[in-house]
Amino acid sequence: MSNNDDLKLTRARTSFAEAVLDLVARIPASRVLTYGDVAEYLGTGGPRQVGTVLATEGGSVPWWRVVRSDGTIPARLRAQAMSHWQVEGTAIRDARVDMPKAKWSGDVGAL
DNA sequence: GCAATGACTGGTA
DNA sequence: TTACCAGCCATTG
């Protein structure tokens, strides 16, 4: 697998950050996950840790595919995320992600 | 090793 | 519907 080389693109990263970035990078377009779901999927840490990782190294992954449980995100990122969601065709509901429709099942083959 | 921080969550008012 | 509170846990100083 060449994805190992990707790990060298940035700084050392911890095992947790590595797992978060890896999972976020695997989220298919038009699909989103909540911070809590990412943490639960990894089996460790919590939603705050996921946010901390994305705030630190999120520039290298599709962070807009990770949103709050309400389908919203911080005002600082809302405009940017909205633009990406529209381009990728993500289900949107009144300036928020339509979680019931856009939430990723964890299976890339599910459509 | 300890204390503070934070792109969160769920419950209550 | 929005606003506020307490809990959670890895990372950083």
PDB file of C-alpha atoms (C1' of nucleotides) in Angstrom:
ATOM      1  CA  MET A   1       0.000   0.000   0.000  1.00  0.00           C
ATOM      2  CA  SER A   2       1.318   3.383  -0.904  1.00  0.00           C
ATOM      3  CA  ASN A   3      -0.855   5.118   1.638  1.00  0.00           C
ATOM      4  CA  ASN A   4       1.994   4.635   4.099  1.00  0.00           C
ATOM      5  CA  ASP A   5       3.874   7.353   2.300  1.00  0.00           C
ATOM      6  CA  ASP A   6       1.036   9.727   3.027  1.00  0.00           C
ATOM      7  CA  LEU A   7       1.905   9.510   6.685  1.00  0.00           C
ATOM      8  CA  LYS A   8       5.232  11.135   5.987  1.00  0.00           C
ATOM      9  CA  LEU A   9       3.688  14.115   4.218  1.00  0.00           C
ATOM     10  CA  THR A  10       3.038  15.814   7.530  1.00  0.00           C
ATOM     11  CA  ARG A  11       4.706  15.900  10.929  1.00  0.00           C
ATOM     12  CA  ALA A  12       5.045  12.922  13.242  1.00  0.00           C
ATOM     13  CA  ARG A  13       1.339  12.763  14.298  1.00  0.00           C
ATOM     14  CA  THR A  14       0.199  10.548  17.125  1.00  0.00           C
ATOM     15  CA  SER A  15      -1.523   7.236  16.683  1.00  0.00           C
ATOM     16  CA  PHE A  16      -4.885   8.811  17.419  1.00  0.00           C
ATOM     17  CA  ALA A  17      -4.480  11.672  14.966  1.00  0.00           C
ATOM     18  CA  GLU A  18      -3.275   9.198  12.379  1.00  0.00           C
ATOM     19  CA  ALA A  19      -6.418   7.119  12.786  1.00  0.00           C
ATOM     20  CA  VAL A  20      -8.691  10.159  12.612  1.00  0.00           C
ATOM     21  CA  LEU A  21      -7.089  11.537   9.457  1.00  0.00           C
ATOM     22  CA  ASP A  22      -7.115   8.092   7.892  1.00  0.00           C
ATOM     23  CA  LEU A  23     -10.814   7.600   8.555  1.00  0.00           C
ATOM     24  CA  VAL A  24     -11.826  11.101   7.450  1.00  0.00           C
ATOM     25  CA  ALA A  25      -9.852  10.603   4.240  1.00  0.00           C
ATOM     26  CA  ARG A  26     -11.899   7.459   3.587  1.00  0.00           C
ATOM     27  CA  ILE A  27     -15.290   9.172   3.871  1.00  0.00           C
ATOM     28  CA  PRO A  28     -16.863   9.075   0.364  1.00  0.00           C
ATOM     29  CA  ALA A  29     -18.161  12.238  -1.293  1.00  0.00           C
ATOM     30  CA  SER A  30     -21.764  13.276  -0.608  1.00  0.00           C
ATOM     31  CA  ARG A  31     -21.466  11.548   2.757  1.00  0.00           C
ATOM     32  CA  VAL A  32     -20.690  12.933   6.220  1.00  0.00           C
ATOM     33  CA  LEU A  33     -19.903  11.684   9.723  1.00  0.00           C
ATOM     34  CA  THR A  34     -20.298  13.317  13.111  1.00  0.00           C
ATOM     35  CA  TYR A  35     -17.339  13.886  15.420  1.00  0.00           C
ATOM     36  CA  GLY A  36     -18.862  11.427  17.853  1.00  0.00           C
ATOM     37  CA  ASP A  37     -19.273   8.795  15.166  1.00  0.00           C
ATOM     38  CA  VAL A  38     -15.641   9.123  14.142  1.00  0.00           C
ATOM     39  CA  ALA A  39     -14.539   8.716  17.767  1.00  0.00           C
ATOM     40  CA  GLU A  40     -16.846   5.757  18.216  1.00  0.00           C
ATOM     41  CA  TYR A  41     -15.605   4.180  14.987  1.00  0.00           C
ATOM     42  CA  LEU A  42     -12.021   4.470  16.195  1.00  0.00           C
ATOM     43  CA  GLY A  43     -13.025   2.999  19.525  1.00  0.00           C
ATOM     44  CA  THR A  44     -11.032   5.560  21.523  1.00  0.00           C
ATOM     45  CA  GLY A  45     -10.967   9.208  22.487  1.00  0.00           C
ATOM     46  CA  GLY A  46     -14.004  11.416  22.070  1.00  0.00           C
ATOM     47  CA  PRO A  47     -15.574  13.953  19.708  1.00  0.00           C
ATOM     48  CA  ARG A  48     -13.419  16.741  21.128  1.00  0.00           C
ATOM     49  CA  GLN A  49     -10.239  14.880  20.275  1.00  0.00           C
ATOM     50  CA  VAL A  50     -11.455  14.392  16.704  1.00  0.00           C
ATOM     51  CA  GLY A  51     -12.064  18.119  16.421  1.00  0.00           C
ATOM     52  CA  THR A  52      -8.654  18.882  17.872  1.00  0.00           C
ATOM     53  CA  VAL A  53      -6.969  16.670  15.283  1.00  0.00           C
ATOM     54  CA  LEU A  54      -8.852  18.248  12.397  1.00  0.00           C
ATOM     55  CA  ALA A  55      -8.013  21.705  13.757  1.00  0.00           C
ATOM     56  CA  THR A  56      -4.339  20.740  13.776  1.00  0.00           C
ATOM     57  CA  GLU A  57      -3.926  18.658  10.602  1.00  0.00           C
ATOM     58  CA  GLY A  58      -7.369  18.885   9.028  1.00  0.00           C
ATOM     59  CA  GLY A  59      -5.914  20.840   6.114  1.00  0.00           C
ATOM     60  CA  SER A  60      -4.847  17.569   4.525  1.00  0.00           C
ATOM     61  CA  VAL A  61      -8.200  15.804   4.711  1.00  0.00           C
ATOM     62  CA  PRO A  62     -11.843  16.474   3.663  1.00  0.00           C
ATOM     63  CA  TRP A  63     -12.724  17.906   7.076  1.00  0.00           C
ATOM     64  CA  TRP A  64     -16.036  19.260   5.705  1.00  0.00           C
ATOM     65  CA  ARG A  65     -17.280  15.651   5.658  1.00  0.00           C
ATOM     66  CA  VAL A  66     -17.128  15.689   9.458  1.00  0.00           C
ATOM     67  CA  VAL A  67     -19.871  17.721  11.123  1.00  0.00           C
ATOM     68  CA  ARG A  68     -21.603  18.154  14.472  1.00  0.00           C
ATOM     69  CA  SER A  69     -24.401  15.852  15.604  1.00  0.00           C
ATOM     70  CA  ASP A  70     -26.847  18.589  14.578  1.00  0.00           C
ATOM     71  CA  GLY A  71     -25.424  18.716  11.062  1.00  0.00           C
ATOM     72  CA  THR A  72     -23.848  22.112  11.705  1.00  0.00           C
ATOM     73  CA  ILE A  73     -20.228  23.230  12.089  1.00  0.00           C
ATOM     74  CA  PRO A  74     -18.429  26.255  13.604  1.00  0.00           C
ATOM     75  CA  ALA A  75     -19.212  29.586  11.882  1.00  0.00           C
ATOM     76  CA  ARG A  76     -15.561  29.872  10.859  1.00  0.00           C
ATOM     77  CA  LEU A  77     -15.910  26.761   8.635  1.00  0.00           C
ATOM     78  CA  ARG A  78     -19.603  26.881   7.755  1.00  0.00           C
ATOM     79  CA  ALA A  79     -19.200  28.920   4.550  1.00  0.00           C
ATOM     80  CA  GLN A  80     -16.327  26.778   3.308  1.00  0.00           C
ATOM     81  CA  ALA A  81     -18.088  23.521   4.126  1.00  0.00           C
ATOM     82  CA  MET A  82     -21.305  24.644   2.435  1.00  0.00           C
ATOM     83  CA  SER A  83     -19.387  25.252  -0.767  1.00  0.00           C
ATOM     84  CA  HIS A  84     -17.896  21.748  -0.691  1.00  0.00           C
ATOM     85  CA  TRP A  85     -21.227  20.131   0.179  1.00  0.00           C
ATOM     86  CA  GLN A  86     -22.892  21.748  -2.816  1.00  0.00           C
ATOM     87  CA  VAL A  87     -20.098  20.650  -5.135  1.00  0.00           C
ATOM     88  CA  GLU A  88     -20.186  17.064  -3.881  1.00  0.00           C
ATOM     89  CA  GLY A  89     -23.970  16.929  -3.886  1.00  0.00           C
ATOM     90  CA  THR A  90     -24.278  16.363  -0.151  1.00  0.00           C
ATOM     91  CA  ALA A  91     -27.848  16.438   1.179  1.00  0.00           C
ATOM     92  CA  ILE A  92     -28.386  19.876   2.702  1.00  0.00           C
ATOM     93  CA  ARG A  93     -31.298  21.098   4.815  1.00  0.00           C
ATOM     94  CA  ASP A  94     -31.587  24.832   5.507  1.00  0.00           C
ATOM     95  CA  ALA A  95     -27.847  25.570   5.581  1.00  0.00           C
ATOM     96  CA  ARG A  96     -27.208  22.358   7.544  1.00  0.00           C
ATOM     97  CA  VAL A  97     -26.301  18.834   6.460  1.00  0.00           C
ATOM     98  CA  ASP A  98     -29.316  16.558   6.273  1.00  0.00           C
ATOM     99  CA  MET A  99     -27.905  13.972   8.662  1.00  0.00           C
ATOM    100  CA  PRO A 100     -30.546  11.221   8.050  1.00  0.00           C
ATOM    101  CA  LYS A 101     -29.654  11.282   4.362  1.00  0.00           C
ATOM    102  CA  ALA A 102     -26.008  12.317   4.322  1.00  0.00           C
ATOM    103  CA  LYS A 103     -24.749  10.263   7.258  1.00  0.00           C
ATOM    104  CA  TRP A 104     -22.276   7.650   6.078  1.00  0.00           C
ATOM    105  CA  SER A 105     -23.099   4.023   6.818  1.00  0.00           C
ATOM    106  CA  GLY A 106     -19.442   3.142   7.049  1.00  0.00           C
ATOM    107  CA  ASP A 107     -19.699   1.138   3.847  1.00  0.00           C
ATOM    108  CA  VAL A 108     -18.344   2.598   0.612  1.00  0.00           C
ATOM    109  CA  GLY A 109     -20.551   0.303  -1.435  1.00  0.00           C
ATOM    110  CA  ALA A 110     -23.767   1.602   0.098  1.00  0.00           C
ATOM    111  CA  LEU A 111     -25.662   3.866  -2.248  1.00  0.00           C
TER     112      LEU A 111
ATOM    113  C1'  DG B   1       3.597  14.509  36.257  1.00  0.00           C
ATOM    114  C1'  DC B   2      -0.117  18.179  36.628  1.00  0.00           C
ATOM    115  C1'  DA B   3      -3.250  21.777  34.694  1.00  0.00           C
ATOM    116  C1'  DA B   4      -5.416  23.933  30.892  1.00  0.00           C
ATOM    117  C1'  DT B   5      -7.441  23.598  26.292  1.00  0.00           C
ATOM    118  C1'  DG B   6     -10.835  22.419  22.691  1.00  0.00           C
ATOM    119  C1'  DA B   7     -13.604  22.189  14.898  1.00  0.00           C
ATOM    120  C1'  DC B   8     -18.172  17.983  20.862  1.00  0.00           C
ATOM    121  C1'  DT B   9     -22.573  15.831  23.002  1.00  0.00           C
ATOM    122  C1'  DG B  10     -26.809  15.342  25.378  1.00  0.00           C
ATOM    123  C1'  DG B  11     -29.906  17.021  28.639  1.00  0.00           C
ATOM    124  C1'  DT B  12     -32.493  20.712  30.832  1.00  0.00           C
ATOM    125  C1'  DA B  13     -34.751  25.552  30.852  1.00  0.00           C
TER     126       DA B  13
ATOM    127  C1'  DT C   1     -36.761  26.907  18.453  1.00  0.00           C
ATOM    128  C1'  DT C   2     -32.330  28.750  20.967  1.00  0.00           C
ATOM    129  C1'  DA C   3     -29.289  29.114  25.253  1.00  0.00           C
ATOM    130  C1'  DC C   4     -26.704  27.270  29.052  1.00  0.00           C
ATOM    131  C1'  DC C   5     -24.412  23.444  31.917  1.00  0.00           C
ATOM    132  C1'  DA C   6     -21.591  19.512  33.077  1.00  0.00           C
ATOM    133  C1'  DG C   7     -19.017  15.522  31.320  1.00  0.00           C
ATOM    134  C1'  DC C   8     -15.679  13.607  28.293  1.00  0.00           C
ATOM    135  C1'  DC C   9     -10.567  12.533  26.889  1.00  0.00           C
ATOM    136  C1'  DA C  10      -6.167  13.032  23.974  1.00  0.00           C
ATOM    137  C1'  DT C  11      -2.899  16.753  23.225  1.00  0.00           C
ATOM    138  C1'  DT C  12       0.036  20.483  24.682  1.00  0.00           C
ATOM    139  C1'  DG C  13       2.607  23.677  27.868  1.00  0.00           C
TER     140       DG C  13
END
